[in-house]
Coordinates of C-alpha atoms and ligand atoms in Angstrom, one line a residue:
X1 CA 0.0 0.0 0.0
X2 CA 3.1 2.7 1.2
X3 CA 4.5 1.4 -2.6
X4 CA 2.3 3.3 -3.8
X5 CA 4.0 6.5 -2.6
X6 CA 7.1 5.4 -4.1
X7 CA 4.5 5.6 -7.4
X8 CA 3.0 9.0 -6.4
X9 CA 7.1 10.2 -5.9
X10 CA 7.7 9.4 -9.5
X11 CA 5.1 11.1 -11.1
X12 CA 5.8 14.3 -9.0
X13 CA 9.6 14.1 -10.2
X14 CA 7.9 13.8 -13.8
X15 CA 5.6 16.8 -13.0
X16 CA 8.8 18.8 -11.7
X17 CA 10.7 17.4 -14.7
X18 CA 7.5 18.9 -17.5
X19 CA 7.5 22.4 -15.7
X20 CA 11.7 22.8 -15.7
X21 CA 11.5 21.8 -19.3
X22 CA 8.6 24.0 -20.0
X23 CA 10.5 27.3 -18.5
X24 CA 14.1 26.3 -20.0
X25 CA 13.1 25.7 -23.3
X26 CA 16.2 27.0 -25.7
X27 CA 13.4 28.6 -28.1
X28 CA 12.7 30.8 -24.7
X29 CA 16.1 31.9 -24.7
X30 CA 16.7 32.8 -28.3
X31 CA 13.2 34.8 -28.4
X32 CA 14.6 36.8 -25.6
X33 CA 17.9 37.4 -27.0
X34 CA 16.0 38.3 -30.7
X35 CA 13.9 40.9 -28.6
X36 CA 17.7 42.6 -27.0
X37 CA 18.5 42.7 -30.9
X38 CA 15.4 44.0 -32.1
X39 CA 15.5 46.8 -29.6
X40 CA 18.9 47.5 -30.6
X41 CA 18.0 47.5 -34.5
X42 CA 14.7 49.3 -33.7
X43 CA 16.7 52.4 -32.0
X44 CA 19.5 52.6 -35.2
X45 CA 16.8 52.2 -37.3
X46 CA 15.4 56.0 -35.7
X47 CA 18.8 57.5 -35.6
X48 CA 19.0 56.5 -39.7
X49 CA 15.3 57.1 -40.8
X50 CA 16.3 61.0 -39.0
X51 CA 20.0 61.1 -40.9
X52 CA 18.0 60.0 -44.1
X53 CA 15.7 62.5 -43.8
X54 CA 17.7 65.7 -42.8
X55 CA 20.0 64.5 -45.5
X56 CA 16.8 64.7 -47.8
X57 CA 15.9 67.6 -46.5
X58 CA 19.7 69.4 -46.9
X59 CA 19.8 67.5 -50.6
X60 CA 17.0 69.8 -51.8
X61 CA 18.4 73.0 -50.0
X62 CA 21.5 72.1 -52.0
X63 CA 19.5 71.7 -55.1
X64 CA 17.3 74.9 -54.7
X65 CA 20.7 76.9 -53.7
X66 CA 22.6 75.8 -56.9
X67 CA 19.4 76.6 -59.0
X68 CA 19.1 80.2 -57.1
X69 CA 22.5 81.1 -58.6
X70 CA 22.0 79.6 -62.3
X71 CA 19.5 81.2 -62.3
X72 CA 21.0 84.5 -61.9
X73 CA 24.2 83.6 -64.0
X74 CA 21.7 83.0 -66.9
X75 CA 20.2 86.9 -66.5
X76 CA 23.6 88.2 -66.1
X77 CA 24.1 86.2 -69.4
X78 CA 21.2 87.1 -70.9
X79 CA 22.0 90.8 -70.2
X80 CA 25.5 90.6 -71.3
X81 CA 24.4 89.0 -74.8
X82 CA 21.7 91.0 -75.2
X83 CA 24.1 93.9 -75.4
X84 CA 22.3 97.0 -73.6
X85 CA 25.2 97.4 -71.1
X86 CA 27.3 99.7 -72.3
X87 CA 29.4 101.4 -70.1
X88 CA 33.2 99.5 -69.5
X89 CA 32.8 99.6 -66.6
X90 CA 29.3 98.2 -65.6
X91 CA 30.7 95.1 -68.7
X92 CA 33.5 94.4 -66.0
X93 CA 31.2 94.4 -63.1
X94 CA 28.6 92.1 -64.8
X95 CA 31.9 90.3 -66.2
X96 CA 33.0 90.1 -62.7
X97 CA 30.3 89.0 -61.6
X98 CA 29.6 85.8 -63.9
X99 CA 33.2 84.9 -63.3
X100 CA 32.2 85.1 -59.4
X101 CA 28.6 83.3 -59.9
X102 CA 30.2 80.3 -61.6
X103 CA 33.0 79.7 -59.0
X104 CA 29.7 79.7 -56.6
X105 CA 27.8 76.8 -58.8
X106 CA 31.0 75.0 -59.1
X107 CA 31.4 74.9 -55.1
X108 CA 27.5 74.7 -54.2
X109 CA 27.8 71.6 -56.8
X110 CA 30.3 70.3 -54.9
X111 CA 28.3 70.2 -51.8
X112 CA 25.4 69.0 -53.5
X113 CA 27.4 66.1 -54.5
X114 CA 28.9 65.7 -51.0
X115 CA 25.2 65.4 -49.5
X116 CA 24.2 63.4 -52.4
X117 CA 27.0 60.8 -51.4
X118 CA 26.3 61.1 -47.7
X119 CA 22.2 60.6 -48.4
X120 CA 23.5 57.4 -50.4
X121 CA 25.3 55.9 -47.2
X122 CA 23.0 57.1 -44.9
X123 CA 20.0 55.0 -47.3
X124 CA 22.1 52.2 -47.6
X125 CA 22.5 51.9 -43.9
X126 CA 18.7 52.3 -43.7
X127 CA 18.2 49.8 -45.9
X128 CA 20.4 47.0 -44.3
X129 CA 18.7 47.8 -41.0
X130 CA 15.2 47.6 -42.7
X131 CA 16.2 43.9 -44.1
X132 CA 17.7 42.7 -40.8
X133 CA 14.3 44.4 -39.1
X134 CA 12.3 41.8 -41.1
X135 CA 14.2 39.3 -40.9
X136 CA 13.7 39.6 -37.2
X137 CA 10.1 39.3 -37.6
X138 CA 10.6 35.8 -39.5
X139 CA 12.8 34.2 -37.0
X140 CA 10.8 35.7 -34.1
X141 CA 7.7 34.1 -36.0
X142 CA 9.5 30.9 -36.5
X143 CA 10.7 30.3 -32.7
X144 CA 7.3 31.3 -31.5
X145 CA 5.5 28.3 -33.4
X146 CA 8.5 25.9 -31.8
X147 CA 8.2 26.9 -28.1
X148 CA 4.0 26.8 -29.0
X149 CA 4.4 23.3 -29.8
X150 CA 6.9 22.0 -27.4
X151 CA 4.7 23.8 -24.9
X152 CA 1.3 22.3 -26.2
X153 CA 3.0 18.4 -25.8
X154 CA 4.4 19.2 -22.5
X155 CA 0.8 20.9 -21.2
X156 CA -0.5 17.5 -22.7
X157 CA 1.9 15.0 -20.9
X158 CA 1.6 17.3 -18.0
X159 CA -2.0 17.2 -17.2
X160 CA -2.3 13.2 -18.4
X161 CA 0.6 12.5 -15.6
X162 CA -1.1 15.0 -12.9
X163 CA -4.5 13.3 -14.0
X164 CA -2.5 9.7 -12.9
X165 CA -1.3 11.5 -10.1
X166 CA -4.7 12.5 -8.6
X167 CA -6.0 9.0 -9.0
X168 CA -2.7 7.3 -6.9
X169 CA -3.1 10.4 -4.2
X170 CA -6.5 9.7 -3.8
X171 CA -5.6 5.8 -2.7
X172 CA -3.5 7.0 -0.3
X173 CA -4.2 8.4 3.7
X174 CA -4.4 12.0 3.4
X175 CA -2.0 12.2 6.4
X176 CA 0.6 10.6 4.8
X177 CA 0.2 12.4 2.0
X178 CA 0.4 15.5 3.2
X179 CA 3.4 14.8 5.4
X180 CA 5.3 13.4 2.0
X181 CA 4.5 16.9 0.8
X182 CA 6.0 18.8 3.3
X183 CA 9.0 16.7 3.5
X184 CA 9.4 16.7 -0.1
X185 CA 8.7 21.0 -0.6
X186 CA 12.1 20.8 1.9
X187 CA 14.0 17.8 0.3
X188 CA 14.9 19.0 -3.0
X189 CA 11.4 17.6 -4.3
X190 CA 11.8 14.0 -2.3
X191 CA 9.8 13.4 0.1
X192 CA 9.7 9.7 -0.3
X193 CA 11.9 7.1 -0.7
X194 CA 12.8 3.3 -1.6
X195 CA 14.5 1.3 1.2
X196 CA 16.4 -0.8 -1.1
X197 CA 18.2 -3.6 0.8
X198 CA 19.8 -1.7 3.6
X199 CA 20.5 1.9 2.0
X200 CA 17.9 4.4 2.0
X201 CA 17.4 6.2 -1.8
X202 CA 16.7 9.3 -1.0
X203 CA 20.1 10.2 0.6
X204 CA 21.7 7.1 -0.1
X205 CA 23.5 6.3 2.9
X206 CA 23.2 2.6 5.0
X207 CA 20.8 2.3 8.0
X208 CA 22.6 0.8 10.8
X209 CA 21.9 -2.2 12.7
X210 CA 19.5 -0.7 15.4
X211 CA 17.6 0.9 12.8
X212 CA 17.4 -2.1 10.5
X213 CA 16.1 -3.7 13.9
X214 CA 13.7 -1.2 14.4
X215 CA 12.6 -1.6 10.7
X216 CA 11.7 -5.3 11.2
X217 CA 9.7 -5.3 13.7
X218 CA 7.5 -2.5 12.8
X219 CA 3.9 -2.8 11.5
X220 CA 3.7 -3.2 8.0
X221 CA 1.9 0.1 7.7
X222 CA 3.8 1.8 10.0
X223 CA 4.9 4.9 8.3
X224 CA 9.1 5.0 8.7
X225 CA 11.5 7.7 8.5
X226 CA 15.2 7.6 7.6
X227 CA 17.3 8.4 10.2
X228 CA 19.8 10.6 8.3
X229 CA 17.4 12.8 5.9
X230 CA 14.2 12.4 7.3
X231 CA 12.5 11.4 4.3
X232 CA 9.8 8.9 4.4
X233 CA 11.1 4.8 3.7
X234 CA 9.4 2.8 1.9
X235 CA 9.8 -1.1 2.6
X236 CA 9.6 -3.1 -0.8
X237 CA 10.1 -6.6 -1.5
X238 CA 13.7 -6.1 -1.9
X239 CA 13.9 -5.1 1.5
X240 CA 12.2 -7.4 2.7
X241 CA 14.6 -10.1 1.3
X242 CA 17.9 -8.6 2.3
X243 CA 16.6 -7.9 6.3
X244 CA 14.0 -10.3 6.6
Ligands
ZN301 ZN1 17.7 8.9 3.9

């Protein structure tokens, strides 16, 4: 009848077993590392989508600025061809001035280029963070489905052992039952053990002559106690046939 504690022990190391599994599962760990990552890609991903856009913005200053002073070169042109200046001296200073305007468009194009270049970089790195942002959702999508499923078959082996369990609890006295508990909540999660020949199995050690003495001549449903760990010992046959 006590053997049947030995069964009830079992199933709660199963139990324990299902719910370590169920928190340690390596799909738990690698979702939680993807979320760090993600967080990390998430805030580049702001700092570039605000360089790609100033850069946007600075490209069509750039633009507007070179088109400002074409604009003007071409009227100084236009003036100059059109041949109503007369004076030498307003000639030099529209002269001058064309000379002047095109240095300008040759170094506002040269910034315009620099930006353009920068906005390139800046769009390529947006881009890269974009592809490694989806690729995040993939994964994250993937490992999801395989911790769901892991988790489903351990739910079902869980509840079909705690089911088992019920039933074997339920043959037992509730005294005992509850004191295997406690012992157990305090004995690393054994509360009940096998005394197998003369060695107790929950804390492995030998019982000694007095207590092997005391062991045979106890009731048969006298609930025993090992001497060193305290956990409850169970007689089974092969007790019975190594102290008689
Ligand atoms: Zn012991």
């Amino acid at each position: 009848m006590q053997r049947r504690l030995l069964d009830l022990q079992d199933l709660d190391l199963q139990l324990d077993q299902i719910g370590h599994r169920r928190k340690s599962l390596p799909e738990l760990a690698a979702l939680a590392d993807l979320a760090r990552e993600k967080g990390v890609v998430d805030r580049e991903l702001v700092t570039a989508e605000t360089e790609v856009g100033d850069l946007q913005r600075e490209q069509r200053k750039a633009d507007a600025d070179v088109e400002q002073v074409k604009l003007r070169r071409v009227r100084d042109q236009q003036r100059l061809d059109a041949g109503r200046v007369s004076s030498p001296k307003e000639l030099e200073g529209l002269q001058h001035e064309i000379a002047s305007l095109d240095r300008r468009i040759a170094d506002l194009e040269d910034s315009e280029l620099e930006v353009m270049e920068r906005l390139e970089t800046a769009e390529a790195t947006l881009a890269g963070l974009r592809a490694r942002a989806d690729s995040f959702a993939g994964r994250q999508t993937e490992l999801e489905s395989g911790r769901d499923a892991v988790t489903k078959e351990l739910d079902e082996q869980h509840s079909s052992l705690a089911e088992r369990r019920t039933a074997i609890a339920a043959e037992l006295p509730g005294e005992l039952v509850a004191s295997y508990q406690k012992l157990r909540s305090r004995l690393d999660g054994i509360g009940a053990a096998e005394l197998s020949g003369k060695r107790c199995m929950g804390c492995r050690m030998e019982l000694n002559a007095a207590d092997l003495g005391r062991i045979r001549a106890a009731d048969a449903n006298a609930v025993l106690r090992c001497e060193e760990c305290g956990r409850i010992l169970v007689r089974t046959p092969s007790t019975t046939s190594t102290i008689g």
